[in-house]
């Protein structure tokens, strides 16, 4: 039996910018792996100040006028996080085995099937010398969770030096990668999300930190978040040719997730997972056939067999039964629990007002919005202070936000230099263009509504930490945006870390909505709603649109057939509700497809 693998199979994914910015400090000492975003260096500098002062260490600001300030801020913060985790873990490791102690909390939260949990139960029953030996064994074999970092590949603005020249390898994403590579994190990983960025992927080759130390052993691993098998194969092969091994593909539901939502063409999570399960060995071998020659060509020693590749999944998981289905039938190696942890202050950083709003949220409060300036759909909680502030600016005739951070500048429609579509400057120019475009009223209003829904995410997704730690990110801008997945409506109270792990492992459920649909049914419903909206909001659709939507319907129906097979295999609990939901969604898809064929 192995005791030194990751104590927990679940992980806490990156959420927003601030919400998991210090999650590893909070949970890693208990063996829980989590991820933080390393793009927003102003937030990171604020967090540096907070934790240096909390540690009673001397805080020396890294100012913006200093050379290489951004990389230095991020690297130092990651080292600070690592130091804090190790300090907390060392204290936990030395704490007494008594009720309420940190080490007892560590073992109580472990899954029941864990080898360490079994040893802990033996320890509880033992006496004398046997108990002392077991105590020594337990202290020796506990380990902290991994500290992972997330880089959203689309957030990659070029940065300039004092003379206005573009900094070589100084873009946002490249700088973040360099900072991570130069940090002292070990047993760590960088997660690339939001698709392939060739410039960023090419930059990986500059760092030896991602090389294998031995078979399956890396100080810093590469994880890619993907929506389907094809994406995993393309990105994995691209990196393998450069001698970079992808240790994990993290599959996320296209729509049943928090934050940015990258909808597939109707490919549902169940069939996607089945394809990964069936082709996992093929994937490893194909990547290895490119990876091994690449590292040998660099003068490194090759390997006799492929490194391991983990397949994990996240997005909408809400019960132990759902997680067990993912582990048992689809053979995934791990599962991400994100949105429910927004209600767990022991794990995430959410300000009090937003925490209360999350706990009270109902079905229609989480919407698939167009709030993101990146032009990607965005799951979003209505009624936040940022949502209200955006509407107040519209009501005053001054829509748009001041653009202070500029991480999401991407539009050059009206300007030579990219600007953000949520900015006042862009919205003013775009509104003038739309007013003079002579569009039909319904099309004009739709475009105006889409434009005005854009929100400053740089500040909105950072402010929760500023409010919690009483240090503003930007003076006089304190509105909060939060981006839970639709799953948040099934959890209606604040939870402790112990309660969350008990829920995850099925020991004791908390705050579950009795009418909650299965995660697969919910995702299917989200895709049906998404398709209806696409059809409704496309004016004068052409043959290409009809063909794409018909294909979308057919892919959804293939997913329905896959889920029927799960029912026949007796793999679904609450079978009747699942079957009814499946039938209802199938009829909705058939109705859409029939309507398309009549066009």
Coordinates of C-alpha atoms in Angstrom, one line a residue:
X1 CA 0.0 0.0 0.0
X2 CA 1.3 3.5 -0.9
X3 CA 1.2 6.2 1.7
X4 CA 3.2 9.1 0.1
X5 CA 0.9 9.9 -2.8
X6 CA -1.3 12.9 -2.7
X7 CA -3.5 12.5 0.5
X8 CA -6.6 13.7 -1.3
X9 CA -7.8 13.0 -4.9
X10 CA -9.8 16.2 -5.1
X11 CA -8.3 19.6 -5.8
X12 CA -9.5 23.2 -5.5
X13 CA -9.3 24.8 -8.9
X14 CA -8.3 28.5 -9.5
X15 CA -11.3 30.7 -9.0
X16 CA -11.4 34.3 -10.2
X17 CA -8.3 36.2 -9.2
X18 CA -8.6 36.9 -5.5
X19 CA -10.8 34.0 -4.3
X20 CA -8.0 31.5 -4.3
X21 CA -5.0 33.9 -4.2
X22 CA -4.0 32.5 -0.8
X23 CA -5.9 29.2 -0.8
X24 CA -2.7 27.1 -0.7
X25 CA -1.7 28.9 2.6
X26 CA -5.1 27.9 4.0
X27 CA -5.4 24.3 2.9
X28 CA -2.1 22.8 1.7
X29 CA -1.0 21.9 5.2
X30 CA -4.0 19.5 5.4
X31 CA -2.8 17.7 2.3
X32 CA -5.2 19.5 -0.1
X33 CA -4.0 20.6 -3.5
X34 CA -5.2 24.0 -4.8
X35 CA -4.4 26.6 -7.5
X36 CA -3.9 30.3 -7.5
X37 CA -3.8 32.8 -10.4
X38 CA -0.5 34.6 -10.9
X39 CA -1.4 37.1 -13.6
X40 CA -2.5 40.2 -11.5
X41 CA 0.7 41.4 -9.9
X42 CA -0.9 44.4 -8.1
X43 CA -3.0 42.0 -6.2
X44 CA 0.0 39.8 -5.6
X45 CA 2.0 42.8 -4.2
X46 CA -0.9 43.6 -1.9
X47 CA -0.8 39.9 -0.7
X48 CA 2.9 40.1 -0.2
X49 CA 2.5 43.1 2.1
X50 CA -0.3 41.3 4.1
X51 CA 1.6 38.1 4.7
X52 CA 4.9 39.7 5.4
X53 CA 3.3 41.8 8.1
X54 CA 1.3 38.8 9.4
X55 CA 4.5 36.8 9.7
X56 CA 6.2 39.8 11.4
X57 CA 8.8 39.8 8.7
X58 CA 10.1 43.0 7.0
X59 CA 8.1 43.9 4.0
X60 CA 10.1 45.6 1.2
X61 CA 7.8 46.9 -1.6
X62 CA 8.7 46.0 -5.2
X63 CA 7.8 49.2 -7.0
X64 CA 6.5 49.5 -10.6
X65 CA 9.5 51.6 -11.6
X66 CA 11.9 48.9 -10.7
X67 CA 13.4 46.6 -13.3
X68 CA 11.7 43.3 -13.8
X69 CA 9.2 44.2 -11.0
X70 CA 6.4 42.0 -12.2
X71 CA 8.4 38.8 -12.3
X72 CA 10.0 39.6 -9.0
X73 CA 6.7 40.3 -7.3
X74 CA 5.2 37.0 -8.4
X75 CA 8.3 34.9 -7.7
X76 CA 8.6 36.4 -4.2
X77 CA 5.0 35.8 -3.4
X78 CA 5.2 32.2 -4.5
X79 CA 8.2 31.7 -2.3
X80 CA 6.3 33.4 0.5
X81 CA 3.3 31.1 0.0
X82 CA 5.7 28.1 0.0
X83 CA 7.3 29.2 3.2
X84 CA 4.0 29.8 5.0
X85 CA 2.7 26.4 3.9
X86 CA 5.8 24.7 5.2
X87 CA 5.7 26.6 8.5
X88 CA 2.0 25.6 9.0
X89 CA 2.7 22.0 8.0
X90 CA 5.7 21.7 10.4
X91 CA 3.5 23.0 13.2
X92 CA 0.7 20.6 12.3
X93 CA 3.2 17.7 12.1
X94 CA 4.4 18.4 15.6
X95 CA 1.0 19.0 17.2
X96 CA -0.4 16.6 19.7
X97 CA -2.8 13.7 18.8
X98 CA -5.7 15.1 20.8
X99 CA -9.2 16.2 20.0
X100 CA -9.3 19.4 18.0
X101 CA -5.6 19.5 17.1
X102 CA -4.3 20.3 13.7
X103 CA -2.9 16.8 13.1
X104 CA -6.1 15.1 14.1
X105 CA -8.0 17.5 11.8
X106 CA -5.6 16.4 9.0
X107 CA -6.5 12.7 9.5
X108 CA -10.2 13.2 10.1
X109 CA -10.5 14.9 6.7
X110 CA -8.8 12.1 4.8
X111 CA -11.0 9.8 2.6
X112 CA -11.9 6.5 4.3
X113 CA -10.2 4.5 1.6
X114 CA -6.9 6.2 2.3
X115 CA -4.1 3.9 3.5
X116 CA -3.1 6.6 6.0
X117 CA -6.7 6.9 7.3
X118 CA -6.7 3.1 7.9
X119 CA -3.4 3.4 9.9
X120 CA -4.9 6.3 11.8
X121 CA -7.9 4.1 12.8
X122 CA -5.4 1.4 13.9
X123 CA -3.5 4.1 16.0
X124 CA -6.8 5.1 17.7
X125 CA -7.3 1.5 18.9
X126 CA -3.7 0.7 19.8
X127 CA -1.9 0.9 23.1
X128 CA 1.6 1.1 24.5
X129 CA 4.5 0.5 22.2
X130 CA 2.3 -0.3 19.2
X131 CA 0.5 3.1 19.5
X132 CA 3.9 4.9 19.7
X133 CA 5.1 3.1 16.6
X134 CA 2.0 4.0 14.7
X135 CA 2.2 7.6 15.8
X136 CA 5.8 7.8 14.5
X137 CA 4.6 6.2 11.2
X138 CA 1.7 8.7 10.8
X139 CA 3.9 11.7 11.4
X140 CA 6.4 10.5 8.9
X141 CA 4.0 9.8 6.1
X142 CA 1.8 12.9 6.1
X143 CA 2.6 15.5 3.4
X144 CA 1.1 18.8 2.3
X145 CA -1.0 19.4 -0.8
X146 CA 0.6 20.8 -3.9
X147 CA 0.7 24.5 -4.6
X148 CA -0.4 24.9 -8.3
X149 CA -0.4 28.1 -10.3
X150 CA -2.8 29.0 -13.2
X151 CA -2.0 31.1 -16.2
X152 CA -4.9 32.0 -18.5
X153 CA -3.2 31.9 -21.8
X154 CA -5.4 34.5 -23.4
X155 CA -4.3 37.1 -20.9
X156 CA -0.9 38.0 -22.5
X157 CA -0.6 41.7 -23.1
X158 CA 2.7 43.0 -24.3
X159 CA 4.5 45.2 -21.8
X160 CA 6.9 48.1 -22.6
X161 CA 10.1 49.5 -21.1
X162 CA 10.6 53.1 -20.0
X163 CA 11.4 54.1 -23.6
X164 CA 8.2 52.6 -25.0
X165 CA 9.9 49.6 -26.5
X166 CA 8.1 46.2 -26.2
X167 CA 10.0 44.1 -23.6
X168 CA 11.4 40.9 -25.1
X169 CA 9.7 37.9 -23.3
X170 CA 8.0 40.4 -21.1
X171 CA 4.3 39.9 -21.8
X172 CA 1.9 39.1 -19.0
X173 CA 1.8 35.3 -19.5
X174 CA 5.5 34.9 -20.3
X175 CA 6.4 37.0 -17.2
X176 CA 4.2 34.9 -15.0
X177 CA 5.7 31.7 -16.4
X178 CA 9.2 32.9 -15.8
X179 CA 8.3 33.9 -12.2
X180 CA 6.9 30.5 -11.5
X181 CA 9.9 28.7 -13.1
X182 CA 12.3 30.8 -10.9
X183 CA 10.3 30.2 -7.7
X184 CA 11.4 27.6 -5.1
X185 CA 8.1 25.6 -5.4
X186 CA 8.5 21.9 -5.7
X187 CA 5.9 19.2 -6.1
X188 CA 4.1 21.9 -8.1
X189 CA 2.5 22.5 -11.4
X190 CA 1.6 25.3 -13.9
X191 CA -1.9 25.0 -15.3
X192 CA -2.5 26.5 -18.7
X193 CA -6.1 27.4 -19.3
X194 CA -8.2 29.0 -22.2
X195 CA -6.5 27.3 -25.1
X196 CA -3.1 27.2 -26.8
X197 CA -0.8 30.2 -26.9
X198 CA 2.2 29.2 -29.1
X199 CA 4.4 32.0 -27.8
X200 CA 3.9 30.9 -24.2
X201 CA 4.3 27.2 -25.0
X202 CA 7.5 27.9 -26.9
X203 CA 8.8 29.9 -23.9
X204 CA 8.6 26.7 -21.8
X205 CA 11.7 25.4 -23.5
X206 CA 13.8 28.1 -21.8
X207 CA 13.4 26.6 -18.4
X208 CA 15.0 23.4 -17.0
X209 CA 12.5 23.5 -14.1
X210 CA 10.0 21.5 -16.2
X211 CA 12.5 18.7 -17.1
X212 CA 12.0 15.2 -15.7
X213 CA 14.4 14.4 -12.9
X214 CA 13.6 10.7 -13.3
X215 CA 10.8 8.6 -14.7
X216 CA 7.6 10.4 -13.6
X217 CA 9.5 12.8 -11.3
X218 CA 9.2 16.5 -11.9
X219 CA 9.8 19.5 -9.6
X220 CA 7.4 21.5 -11.7
X221 CA 4.8 19.8 -13.8
X222 CA 2.7 21.0 -16.7
X223 CA -1.1 20.7 -16.6
X224 CA -3.4 21.7 -19.4
X225 CA -7.0 22.5 -18.9
X226 CA -9.0 21.1 -21.9
X227 CA -12.6 20.7 -23.1
X228 CA -12.1 17.6 -25.2
X229 CA -9.7 14.8 -26.3
X230 CA -8.8 16.5 -29.6
X231 CA -7.6 19.6 -27.8
X232 CA -5.5 17.5 -25.4
X233 CA -3.9 15.6 -28.2
X234 CA -3.1 18.8 -30.2
X235 CA -1.6 20.7 -27.3
X236 CA 0.1 17.7 -25.8
X237 CA 1.8 16.9 -29.1
X238 CA 2.9 20.5 -29.6
X239 CA 4.7 20.5 -26.3
X240 CA 6.0 16.9 -26.6
X241 CA 7.9 17.9 -29.8
X242 CA 9.7 20.5 -27.7
X243 CA 10.6 17.9 -25.0
X244 CA 7.9 19.1 -22.6
X245 CA 5.8 16.4 -20.9
X246 CA 2.2 17.2 -20.0
X247 CA 1.6 15.4 -16.7
X248 CA -2.1 16.1 -16.5
X249 CA -5.0 17.0 -18.7
X250 CA -7.7 18.7 -16.6
X251 CA -11.1 18.4 -18.3
X252 CA -13.6 21.1 -17.5
X253 CA -17.3 21.2 -18.5
X254 CA -17.8 23.7 -21.2
X255 CA -20.7 25.4 -19.5
X256 CA -21.2 23.9 -16.1
X257 CA -18.3 25.7 -14.5
X258 CA -17.3 28.9 -12.9
X259 CA -15.7 31.9 -14.6
X260 CA -15.1 31.8 -18.3
X261 CA -17.1 29.2 -20.1
X262 CA -15.8 27.7 -23.3
X263 CA -18.7 26.0 -24.9
X264 CA -18.1 22.9 -27.1
X265 CA -20.1 22.2 -30.2
X266 CA -22.5 20.2 -28.1
X267 CA -20.0 17.6 -26.9
X268 CA -21.1 16.7 -23.3
X269 CA -18.9 15.8 -20.4
X270 CA -19.8 12.1 -20.2
X271 CA -18.9 11.1 -23.8
X272 CA -15.7 13.3 -23.5
X273 CA -14.6 11.4 -20.4
X274 CA -15.4 8.1 -22.0
X275 CA -13.1 9.0 -24.9
X276 CA -10.3 9.9 -22.5
X277 CA -10.8 6.6 -20.6
X278 CA -10.7 4.6 -23.8
X279 CA -7.7 6.4 -25.3
X280 CA -5.6 7.2 -22.3
X281 CA -2.9 4.6 -23.1
X282 CA -2.9 5.7 -26.8
X283 CA -2.5 9.3 -25.7
X284 CA 0.5 8.5 -23.6
X285 CA 2.2 6.5 -26.3
X286 CA 1.6 9.1 -29.0
X287 CA 3.0 11.9 -26.8
X288 CA 5.9 9.7 -25.8
X289 CA 6.8 9.0 -29.5
X290 CA 7.4 12.7 -30.0
X291 CA 8.7 13.6 -26.5
X292 CA 11.5 11.0 -26.2
X293 CA 13.3 11.8 -29.5
X294 CA 13.0 15.5 -28.6
X295 CA 14.8 15.2 -25.2
X296 CA 17.4 12.9 -26.7
X297 CA 18.1 15.4 -29.4
X298 CA 18.8 18.0 -26.6
X299 CA 21.4 15.7 -25.2
X300 CA 19.3 14.4 -22.3
X301 CA 18.8 10.7 -21.5
X302 CA 15.6 9.2 -22.9
X303 CA 13.2 7.0 -21.0
X304 CA 12.1 3.4 -21.7
X305 CA 8.4 4.2 -21.2
X306 CA 6.1 7.2 -21.1
X307 CA 5.7 9.2 -17.9
X308 CA 2.3 8.9 -16.3
X309 CA -0.5 11.1 -17.6
X310 CA -3.3 11.9 -15.1
X311 CA -6.8 12.7 -16.3
X312 CA -8.8 14.8 -13.9
X313 CA -12.2 16.5 -14.3
X314 CA -14.0 19.6 -12.8
X315 CA -17.2 21.5 -13.4
X316 CA -20.5 21.0 -11.6
X317 CA -19.6 18.1 -9.3
X318 CA -21.8 18.4 -6.3
X319 CA -22.2 15.0 -4.6
X320 CA -20.1 12.1 -3.5
X321 CA -22.1 9.9 -5.7
X322 CA -21.3 12.0 -8.8
X323 CA -17.6 12.0 -7.8
X324 CA -17.7 8.2 -7.4
X325 CA -19.2 7.8 -10.8
X326 CA -16.3 9.8 -12.3
X327 CA -13.8 7.7 -10.4
X328 CA -15.4 4.3 -10.9
X329 CA -16.8 4.4 -14.4
X330 CA -14.7 7.0 -16.2
X331 CA -11.5 6.1 -14.3
X332 CA -10.4 9.7 -13.7
X333 CA -7.5 10.2 -11.4
X334 CA -8.9 13.2 -9.6
X335 CA -11.8 15.7 -9.4
X336 CA -11.9 19.5 -8.9
X337 CA -14.4 21.0 -6.4
X338 CA -14.5 24.7 -7.1
X339 CA -17.7 26.6 -6.7
X340 CA -18.9 25.0 -3.3
X341 CA -15.6 26.1 -1.7
X342 CA -16.6 29.8 -2.3
X343 CA -18.8 29.2 0.8
X344 CA -15.8 27.9 2.8
X345 CA -13.8 30.9 4.3
X346 CA -11.2 28.4 5.7
X347 CA -10.3 27.7 2.0
X348 CA -11.1 30.8 -0.1
X349 CA -11.1 34.5 0.2
X350 CA -14.5 36.0 -0.3
X351 CA -15.7 39.2 1.4
X352 CA -18.6 39.1 3.8
X353 CA -21.2 40.8 1.6
X354 CA -20.5 38.6 -1.4
X355 CA -20.4 35.5 0.8
X356 CA -23.9 36.3 2.0
X357 CA -25.0 36.9 -1.6
X358 CA -23.6 33.5 -2.7
X359 CA -25.4 31.7 0.2
X360 CA -28.8 33.3 -0.8
X361 CA -28.4 32.7 -4.6
X362 CA -31.2 31.0 -6.4
X363 CA -31.6 29.3 -9.8
X364 CA -31.8 32.5 -11.9
X365 CA -29.1 34.4 -10.1
X366 CA -26.2 32.8 -11.9
X367 CA -26.2 33.7 -15.6
X368 CA -24.1 32.8 -18.6
X369 CA -23.2 36.5 -19.3
X370 CA -21.2 38.5 -21.8
X371 CA -19.5 40.4 -19.0
X372 CA -16.0 39.4 -19.9
X373 CA -14.1 41.9 -22.1
X374 CA -12.3 38.9 -23.7
X375 CA -15.5 38.1 -25.7
X376 CA -15.8 34.7 -24.0
X377 CA -19.0 33.8 -22.2
X378 CA -18.8 34.2 -18.4
X379 CA -20.7 32.5 -15.6
X380 CA -21.6 35.4 -13.3
X381 CA -23.6 36.1 -10.1
X382 CA -26.1 38.9 -10.5
X383 CA -26.6 41.5 -7.8
X384 CA -23.0 42.0 -6.8
X385 CA -21.6 45.4 -6.0
X386 CA -19.8 45.4 -9.3
X387 CA -23.1 44.6 -11.1
X388 CA -24.8 47.5 -9.4
X389 CA -22.0 49.9 -10.0
X390 CA -22.0 49.0 -13.8
X391 CA -25.8 49.7 -13.9
X392 CA -25.4 53.0 -12.0
X393 CA -22.8 54.2 -14.6
X394 CA -25.2 53.3 -17.4
X395 CA -28.1 55.1 -15.7
X396 CA -25.8 58.2 -15.4
X397 CA -25.1 58.1 -19.1
X398 CA -21.4 57.2 -18.5
X399 CA -21.2 53.5 -19.2
X400 CA -17.9 51.7 -18.9
X401 CA -15.2 51.4 -16.3
X402 CA -11.9 53.3 -15.7
X403 CA -9.2 50.9 -17.1
X404 CA -6.4 50.9 -14.5
X405 CA -5.0 47.4 -14.7
X406 CA -5.2 46.8 -18.5
X407 CA -4.8 43.0 -18.3
X408 CA -7.7 42.4 -20.7
X409 CA -6.9 45.1 -23.3
X410 CA -7.3 43.4 -26.7
X411 CA -9.5 45.5 -29.0
X412 CA -8.0 47.7 -31.8
X413 CA -11.3 48.5 -33.6
X414 CA -11.0 52.2 -32.9
X415 CA -7.4 52.7 -31.6
X416 CA -3.9 51.8 -32.6
X417 CA -3.1 50.6 -29.1
X418 CA -5.4 47.8 -27.7
X419 CA -8.0 48.9 -25.3
X420 CA -10.5 47.0 -23.1
X421 CA -14.1 46.6 -24.3
X422 CA -15.3 47.3 -20.7
X423 CA -13.6 50.6 -20.7
X424 CA -15.3 54.0 -20.9
X425 CA -13.3 54.9 -23.9
X426 CA -14.3 51.8 -25.9
X427 CA -17.9 51.9 -24.9
X428 CA -18.3 55.5 -25.8
X429 CA -16.8 55.0 -29.3
X430 CA -18.8 51.8 -29.9
X431 CA -22.1 53.3 -28.9
X432 CA -21.5 56.1 -31.3
X433 CA -20.8 53.6 -34.1
X434 CA -23.9 51.6 -33.3
X435 CA -26.1 54.7 -33.3
X436 CA -25.0 55.5 -36.8
X437 CA -25.1 52.0 -38.2
X438 CA -28.7 52.0 -39.2
X439 CA -29.4 48.6 -37.7
X440 CA -32.9 47.2 -37.2
X441 CA -34.2 48.1 -33.7
X442 CA -34.0 44.5 -32.3
X443 CA -30.5 43.9 -33.6
X444 CA -29.3 47.4 -32.4
X445 CA -30.7 46.8 -28.9
X446 CA -29.1 43.3 -28.7
X447 CA -25.7 44.7 -29.6
X448 CA -26.0 47.6 -27.1
X449 CA -27.0 45.2 -24.3
X450 CA -24.1 43.0 -25.1
X451 CA -21.7 46.0 -25.1
X452 CA -23.0 47.4 -21.8
X453 CA -22.8 44.1 -20.0
X454 CA -19.0 44.2 -20.2
X455 CA -17.4 44.6 -16.8
X456 CA -14.0 45.4 -15.4
X457 CA -12.9 41.9 -14.3
X458 CA -9.3 42.9 -13.4
X459 CA -10.6 44.9 -10.4
X460 CA -13.9 43.1 -9.8
X461 CA -12.3 39.7 -9.4
X462 CA -9.4 41.1 -7.2
X463 CA -11.3 43.3 -4.7
X464 CA -12.6 40.5 -2.4
X465 CA -9.1 40.0 -1.0
X466 CA -8.6 43.8 -0.7
X467 CA -11.8 44.0 1.3
X468 CA -11.0 41.0 3.5
X469 CA -7.5 42.2 4.3
X470 CA -8.5 45.9 4.4
X471 CA -6.0 46.9 1.7
X472 CA -7.5 48.3 -1.5
X473 CA -6.2 47.2 -4.8
X474 CA -7.0 50.5 -6.4
X475 CA -8.1 53.5 -4.3
X476 CA -11.9 54.2 -4.4
X477 CA -12.6 51.1 -6.6
X478 CA -13.9 48.4 -4.3
X479 CA -16.8 46.8 -6.2
X480 CA -16.7 42.9 -6.3
X481 CA -17.5 40.6 -9.2
X482 CA -17.8 36.9 -8.5
X483 CA -18.1 34.1 -11.0
X484 CA -19.5 30.9 -9.5
X485 CA -20.7 28.0 -11.5
X486 CA -24.4 27.2 -11.6
X487 CA -23.8 24.6 -8.9
X488 CA -23.6 27.4 -6.3
X489 CA -27.4 27.4 -6.0
X490 CA -27.3 24.0 -4.4
X491 CA -25.3 25.2 -1.4
X492 CA -27.0 27.7 0.9
X493 CA -24.8 28.2 3.9
X494 CA -21.2 28.9 4.9
X495 CA -19.2 25.7 5.6
X496 CA -16.1 24.7 7.5
X497 CA -13.3 22.8 5.8
X498 CA -14.3 19.7 7.8
X499 CA -17.9 20.0 6.6
X500 CA -16.7 20.4 3.0
X501 CA -14.5 17.3 3.0
X502 CA -17.2 15.3 4.8
X503 CA -19.6 16.3 2.0
X504 CA -17.1 15.5 -0.7
X505 CA -16.5 12.0 0.7
X506 CA -20.1 11.3 1.4
X507 CA -19.7 11.2 5.2
X508 CA -22.3 13.9 5.7
X509 CA -24.0 16.1 3.1
X510 CA -24.5 19.8 3.7
X511 CA -26.8 22.3 2.1
X512 CA -27.9 20.2 -0.8
X513 CA -31.0 21.2 -2.8
X514 CA -33.3 18.2 -2.9
X515 CA -34.4 19.0 -6.4
X516 CA -30.8 19.4 -7.6
X517 CA -30.4 17.8 -11.1
X518 CA -27.5 15.4 -11.7
X519 CA -24.4 17.2 -12.9
X520 CA -24.8 15.6 -16.4
X521 CA -28.4 16.6 -16.7
X522 CA -27.6 20.2 -15.6
X523 CA -24.8 20.5 -18.2
X524 CA -27.2 19.2 -20.9
X525 CA -29.8 21.8 -19.8
X526 CA -27.2 24.5 -20.0
X527 CA -26.2 23.5 -23.5
X528 CA -29.9 23.4 -24.7
X529 CA -30.4 26.9 -23.3
X530 CA -27.2 28.1 -24.9
X531 CA -28.2 26.7 -28.3
X532 CA -31.7 28.3 -28.0
X533 CA -30.1 31.6 -27.3
X534 CA -27.6 31.3 -30.2
X535 CA -30.5 30.5 -32.6
X536 CA -32.7 33.3 -31.2
X537 CA -30.0 36.0 -31.4
X538 CA -28.7 35.2 -34.8
X539 CA -30.3 37.5 -37.4
X540 CA -30.7 36.1 -40.9
X541 CA -29.0 32.8 -40.3
X542 CA -27.4 31.3 -43.4
X543 CA -26.9 27.6 -44.5
X544 CA -23.6 27.4 -42.5
X545 CA -25.3 28.4 -39.3
X546 CA -28.1 25.9 -39.8
X547 CA -25.5 23.1 -40.5
X548 CA -23.5 24.0 -37.4
X549 CA -26.6 24.1 -35.2
X550 CA -27.9 20.8 -36.6
X551 CA -24.5 19.2 -35.8
X552 CA -24.7 20.7 -32.3
X553 CA -28.1 19.0 -31.9
X554 CA -26.7 15.7 -33.1
X555 CA -23.8 15.8 -30.7
X556 CA -26.2 16.5 -27.8
X557 CA -28.3 13.5 -28.9
X558 CA -25.2 11.3 -28.9
X559 CA -24.7 12.5 -25.3
X560 CA -28.3 11.6 -24.4
X561 CA -27.7 8.1 -25.8
X562 CA -24.5 7.8 -23.7
X563 CA -26.4 8.8 -20.6
X564 CA -29.2 6.3 -21.3
X565 CA -26.4 3.7 -21.3
X566 CA -25.5 4.8 -17.8
X567 CA -29.1 4.2 -16.7
X568 CA -29.1 0.7 -18.2
X569 CA -25.9 -0.1 -16.4
X570 CA -27.5 0.9 -13.1
X571 CA -24.8 3.5 -12.5
X572 CA -27.1 6.5 -11.6
X573 CA -28.6 7.1 -8.2
X574 CA -32.0 8.8 -8.2
X575 CA -32.6 7.0 -11.5
X576 CA -36.2 8.3 -12.0
X577 CA -35.3 12.0 -11.8
X578 CA -32.3 11.4 -14.1
X579 CA -34.5 9.6 -16.6
X580 CA -37.1 12.3 -16.6
X581 CA -34.6 15.1 -17.0
X582 CA -32.9 13.3 -19.8
X583 CA -36.2 12.7 -21.7
X584 CA -37.2 16.4 -21.2
X585 CA -33.9 17.6 -22.6
X586 CA -34.0 15.1 -25.5
X587 CA -37.4 16.4 -26.6
X588 CA -36.1 20.0 -26.4
X589 CA -33.2 19.1 -28.7
X590 CA -35.4 17.3 -31.2
X591 CA -37.7 20.3 -31.3
X592 CA -34.8 22.6 -32.1
X593 CA -33.5 20.3 -34.8
X594 CA -36.9 20.0 -36.4
X595 CA -37.2 23.8 -36.4
X596 CA -33.9 24.1 -38.1
X597 CA -34.8 21.5 -40.8
X598 CA -37.9 23.6 -41.6
X599 CA -35.8 26.7 -42.3

